[in-house]
Every structure is written in C-alpha cells, then in structure tokens.
mmCIF file of C-alpha atoms in Angstrom:
data_model
loop_
_atom_site.group_PDB
_atom_site.id
_atom_site.type_symbol
_atom_site.label_atom_id
_atom_site.label_comp_id
_atom_site.label_asym_id
_atom_site.label_seq_id
_atom_site.Cartn_x
_atom_site.Cartn_y
_atom_site.Cartn_z
ATOM 1 C CA UNK T 1 -38.915 233.979 96.354
ATOM 2 C CA UNK T 2 -42.485 234.073 97.202
ATOM 3 C CA UNK T 3 -44.480 230.951 96.762
ATOM 4 C CA UNK T 4 -48.279 230.494 97.071
ATOM 5 C CA UNK T 5 -49.699 227.438 98.582
ATOM 6 C CA UNK T 6 -52.833 225.727 97.244
ATOM 7 C CA UNK T 7 -55.777 227.959 96.561
ATOM 8 C CA UNK T 8 -57.477 228.641 99.777
ATOM 9 C CA UNK T 9 -55.113 226.545 101.736
ATOM 10 C CA UNK T 10 -52.812 227.516 104.657
ATOM 11 C CA UNK T 11 -50.148 228.957 102.449
ATOM 12 C CA UNK T 12 -52.518 231.534 100.877
ATOM 13 C CA UNK T 13 -53.688 232.714 104.245
ATOM 14 C CA UNK T 14 -50.033 233.125 105.450
ATOM 15 C CA UNK T 15 -49.240 235.195 102.270
ATOM 16 C CA UNK T 16 -52.365 237.346 102.914
ATOM 17 C CA UNK T 17 -51.496 238.034 106.565
ATOM 18 C CA UNK T 18 -47.923 238.817 105.627
ATOM 19 C CA UNK T 19 -49.050 241.282 102.970
ATOM 20 C CA UNK T 20 -51.637 242.846 105.350
ATOM 21 C CA UNK T 21 -48.893 243.190 107.946
ATOM 22 C CA UNK T 22 -46.566 244.870 105.638
ATOM 23 C CA UNK T 23 -49.378 247.291 104.490
ATOM 24 C CA UNK T 24 -50.132 248.155 108.194
ATOM 25 C CA UNK T 25 -46.433 248.766 108.802
ATOM 26 C CA UNK T 26 -46.142 250.963 105.743
ATOM 27 C CA UNK T 27 -49.205 252.978 106.909
ATOM 28 C CA UNK T 28 -47.740 253.419 110.345
ATOM 29 C CA UNK T 29 -44.485 254.585 108.985
ATOM 30 C CA UNK T 30 -46.260 257.042 106.628
ATOM 31 C CA UNK T 31 -48.259 258.371 109.593
ATOM 32 C CA UNK T 32 -45.203 258.832 111.653
ATOM 33 C CA UNK T 33 -43.401 260.620 108.827
ATOM 34 C CA UNK T 34 -46.494 262.916 108.361
ATOM 35 C CA UNK T 35 -46.696 263.771 112.048
ATOM 36 C CA UNK T 36 -42.927 264.444 112.171
ATOM 37 C CA UNK T 37 -43.211 266.669 109.117
ATOM 38 C CA UNK T 38 -46.170 268.507 110.508
ATOM 39 C CA UNK T 39 -45.307 268.885 114.095
ATOM 40 C CA UNK T 40 -42.118 269.806 116.157
ATOM 41 C CA UNK T 41 -41.314 270.245 119.739
ATOM 42 C CA UNK T 42 -39.263 273.304 120.709
ATOM 43 C CA UNK T 43 -37.785 274.454 124.014
ATOM 44 C CA UNK T 44 -38.538 278.038 125.276
ATOM 45 C CA UNK T 45 -35.454 280.195 125.912
ATOM 46 C CA UNK T 46 -35.948 283.574 127.396
ATOM 47 C CA UNK T 47 -38.663 285.163 129.343
ATOM 48 C CA UNK T 48 -40.754 287.191 126.894
ATOM 49 C CA UNK T 49 -43.743 284.879 127.277
ATOM 50 C CA UNK T 50 -43.635 284.473 130.982
ATOM 51 C CA UNK T 51 -45.573 283.717 133.021
ATOM 52 C CA UNK T 52 -47.415 281.622 130.393
ATOM 53 C CA UNK T 53 -44.159 279.952 129.234
ATOM 54 C CA UNK T 54 -40.955 279.969 131.135
ATOM 55 C CA UNK T 55 -37.337 279.152 130.009
ATOM 56 C CA UNK T 56 -36.979 275.470 129.668
ATOM 57 C CA UNK T 57 -40.714 274.781 128.924
ATOM 58 C CA UNK T 58 -41.272 272.503 125.835
ATOM 59 C CA UNK T 59 -44.079 273.230 123.486
ATOM 60 C CA UNK T 60 -45.491 271.257 120.581
ATOM 61 C CA UNK T 61 -46.038 273.277 117.537
ATOM 62 C CA UNK T 62 -47.964 272.499 114.353
ATOM 63 C CA UNK T 63 -45.916 273.781 111.385
ATOM 64 C CA UNK T 64 -47.569 276.475 109.139
ATOM 65 C CA UNK T 65 -50.163 279.125 109.796
ATOM 66 C CA UNK T 66 -53.272 277.089 110.165
ATOM 67 C CA UNK T 67 -54.919 278.136 113.485
ATOM 68 C CA UNK T 68 -53.040 281.521 113.543
ATOM 69 C CA UNK T 69 -55.504 283.798 115.283
ATOM 70 C CA UNK T 70 -55.340 286.364 118.126
ATOM 71 C CA UNK T 71 -54.573 284.806 121.496
ATOM 72 C CA UNK T 72 -52.633 281.896 120.020
ATOM 73 C CA UNK T 73 -48.809 281.660 120.444
ATOM 74 C CA UNK T 74 -46.632 281.297 117.436
ATOM 75 C CA UNK T 75 -43.072 280.576 116.647
ATOM 76 C CA UNK T 76 -41.591 283.174 114.279
ATOM 77 C CA UNK T 77 -38.286 283.864 112.765
ATOM 78 C CA UNK T 78 -36.216 286.394 114.880
ATOM 79 C CA UNK T 79 -36.249 289.721 113.208
ATOM 80 C CA UNK T 80 -33.112 291.663 112.224
ATOM 81 C CA UNK T 81 -31.972 293.434 115.341
ATOM 82 C CA UNK T 82 -32.170 296.781 113.441
ATOM 83 C CA UNK T 83 -35.752 297.966 114.034
ATOM 84 C CA UNK T 84 -35.552 299.717 110.644
ATOM 85 C CA UNK T 85 -35.119 296.376 109.014
ATOM 86 C CA UNK T 86 -36.954 293.928 111.306
ATOM 87 C CA UNK T 87 -38.689 291.292 109.041
ATOM 88 C CA UNK T 88 -38.670 293.517 105.899
ATOM 89 C CA UNK T 89 -37.050 292.365 102.686
ATOM 90 C CA UNK T 90 -36.426 288.662 103.851
ATOM 91 C CA UNK T 91 -37.336 285.580 101.961
ATOM 92 C CA UNK T 92 -39.537 283.007 103.603
ATOM 93 C CA UNK T 93 -38.265 281.576 106.918
ATOM 94 C CA UNK T 94 -36.728 278.151 106.768
ATOM 95 C CA UNK T 95 -38.929 275.237 107.728
ATOM 96 C CA UNK T 96 -36.143 273.581 109.758
ATOM 97 C CA UNK T 97 -36.225 274.686 113.487
ATOM 98 C CA UNK T 98 -32.394 274.340 113.619
ATOM 99 C CA UNK T 99 -31.658 276.555 110.583
ATOM 100 C CA UNK T 100 -32.588 279.909 112.087
ATOM 101 C CA UNK T 101 -33.059 281.923 115.327
ATOM 102 C CA UNK T 102 -36.675 281.744 116.419
ATOM 103 C CA UNK T 103 -38.866 283.791 118.838
ATOM 104 C CA UNK T 104 -42.054 282.690 120.566
ATOM 105 C CA UNK T 105 -44.740 285.386 120.852
ATOM 106 C CA UNK T 106 -48.607 285.728 121.180
ATOM 107 C CA UNK T 107 -50.550 286.798 118.098
ATOM 108 C CA UNK T 108 -52.416 290.104 118.827
ATOM 109 C CA UNK T 109 -53.951 290.581 115.560
ATOM 110 C CA UNK T 110 -54.109 289.075 112.021
ATOM 111 C CA UNK T 111 -54.570 290.553 108.541
ATOM 112 C CA UNK T 112 -57.646 292.930 108.452
ATOM 113 C CA UNK T 113 -57.856 293.436 112.239
ATOM 114 C CA UNK T 114 -57.499 296.886 113.615
ATOM 115 C CA UNK T 115 -53.779 297.593 114.394
ATOM 116 C CA UNK T 116 -53.121 297.355 118.200
ATOM 117 C CA UNK T 117 -51.793 300.498 119.815
ATOM 118 C CA UNK T 118 -47.999 300.853 120.138
ATOM 119 C CA UNK T 119 -47.125 298.792 117.022
ATOM 120 C CA UNK T 120 -44.253 300.187 114.988
ATOM 121 C CA UNK T 121 -45.222 301.417 111.596
ATOM 122 C CA UNK T 122 -48.837 300.603 112.335
ATOM 123 C CA UNK T 123 -51.574 301.764 110.095
ATOM 124 C CA UNK T 124 -55.276 301.519 110.739
ATOM 125 C CA UNK T 125 -55.462 297.754 109.938
ATOM 126 C CA UNK T 126 -52.982 294.809 109.810
ATOM 127 C CA UNK T 127 -51.939 294.483 106.221
ATOM 128 C CA UNK T 128 -52.668 291.295 104.244
ATOM 129 C CA UNK T 129 -50.165 288.502 104.846
ATOM 130 C CA UNK T 130 -49.094 289.929 108.193
ATOM 131 C CA UNK T 131 -49.722 289.307 111.919
ATOM 132 C CA UNK T 132 -49.005 291.334 114.888
ATOM 133 C CA UNK T 133 -46.968 289.417 117.508
ATOM 134 C CA UNK T 134 -46.380 290.602 121.073
ATOM 135 C CA UNK T 135 -44.681 288.984 124.041
ATOM 136 C CA UNK T 136 -46.455 288.641 127.341
ATOM 137 C CA UNK T 137 -43.854 290.663 129.138
ATOM 138 C CA UNK T 138 -43.963 294.422 128.663
ATOM 139 C CA UNK T 139 -40.275 294.742 127.575
ATOM 140 C CA UNK T 140 -40.411 291.999 125.035
ATOM 141 C CA UNK T 141 -38.906 292.595 121.474
ATOM 142 C CA UNK T 142 -41.855 292.145 119.072
ATOM 143 C CA UNK T 143 -44.201 294.030 116.694
ATOM 144 C CA UNK T 144 -43.882 297.045 119.047
ATOM 145 C CA UNK T 145 -40.417 297.656 117.607
ATOM 146 C CA UNK T 146 -40.434 295.712 114.360
ATOM 147 C CA UNK T 147 -44.006 296.239 112.944
ATOM 148 C CA UNK T 148 -46.307 293.502 111.625
ATOM 149 C CA UNK T 149 -44.629 290.200 110.952
ATOM 150 C CA UNK T 150 -45.115 288.561 107.370
ATOM 151 C CA UNK T 151 -46.812 285.150 107.797
ATOM 152 C CA UNK T 152 -43.910 283.597 105.744
ATOM 153 C CA UNK T 153 -41.775 284.137 108.868
ATOM 154 C CA UNK T 154 -43.994 281.896 110.883
ATOM 155 C CA UNK T 155 -42.645 278.433 111.723
ATOM 156 C CA UNK T 156 -45.899 277.225 113.384
ATOM 157 C CA UNK T 157 -48.510 277.637 116.023
ATOM 158 C CA UNK T 158 -48.219 276.266 119.546
ATOM 159 C CA UNK T 159 -50.677 273.337 120.040
ATOM 160 C CA UNK T 160 -49.875 272.568 123.623
ATOM 161 C CA UNK T 161 -47.222 272.662 126.380
ATOM 162 C CA UNK T 162 -45.412 269.314 126.899
#
C-alpha cells in the first residue's frame, strides 16, 4: 500500500523520489533491451577476412542493413554450398545469430553500382535489393561463386572490432 504524507511534507518527497527512481530504472532497462536487440557480438571463424579479421576476433555488429556500403564488413547468411542455388529462392535470414550459419565478408558493391569483375551471374549493375560481398582472401567463398547476395540475407554491419 502506498501512502502519501502531508502535502509538501517529507512523505511526498519520498514518494516523488521513489517514483523518479523507478522511472530511471525502467528507462535504463528499456535502453539495455534496445541495445541488445539492435547489436550483437560475434566471433570470427575462418580466414576469409584475414588479415583484417582473424579467427577468434570478436566484432560488434549492428543488426540490419543501415550503413551497408562498399568497404564495410557485413555478416550474411551462408549460401547453399551449391553455386547454382547460393542465396536464390530463400526466405529472409533469421535475426537470431544462433539460428543459422553465417559468413563475414566485405561489401564490394550495393544496388545500382557497377558489377565488380569476376562476380558470378553478374550483369552490368548490382540488382535492386542486393549487395556484392567478397572476402579479403582470394580463395574466399563469396559473390564470385554465388552471385549478388539479397539484402534480406544480411544479419548486420560490423561497427567495430572488440
């Protein structure tokens, strides 16, 4: 039961500070939930991005496609091992990092950019809703084998190395 003291007395101030403290805690919890929902840390496995990222490095990614541009590093759903299928015919990738296999690659081109050389199934320009992703190592499995990656296969963009 909540009781109020006399108007303007010590009891009213205590109630006000208690309510303010509860509001601050609720705001902090909401901010933490928002950050957790918007960002995730992942561990690099494999050497396709070396020397920039080595196995065991941890990176912070911002979920979604905001900031997706050439030169940035993105975490994308792993394509089907069959190059004829790659990312084609799939539904959107899950948003849970533990629910799928992921690759980490550098964005080489975005929709409307000229198609980089050596990209499988490449046309003149990157199609709408797609990005070209290429690993830093020459033998990396990426858009060279599978073609442009649909943006709905992107988990997020690397913000920084941890």
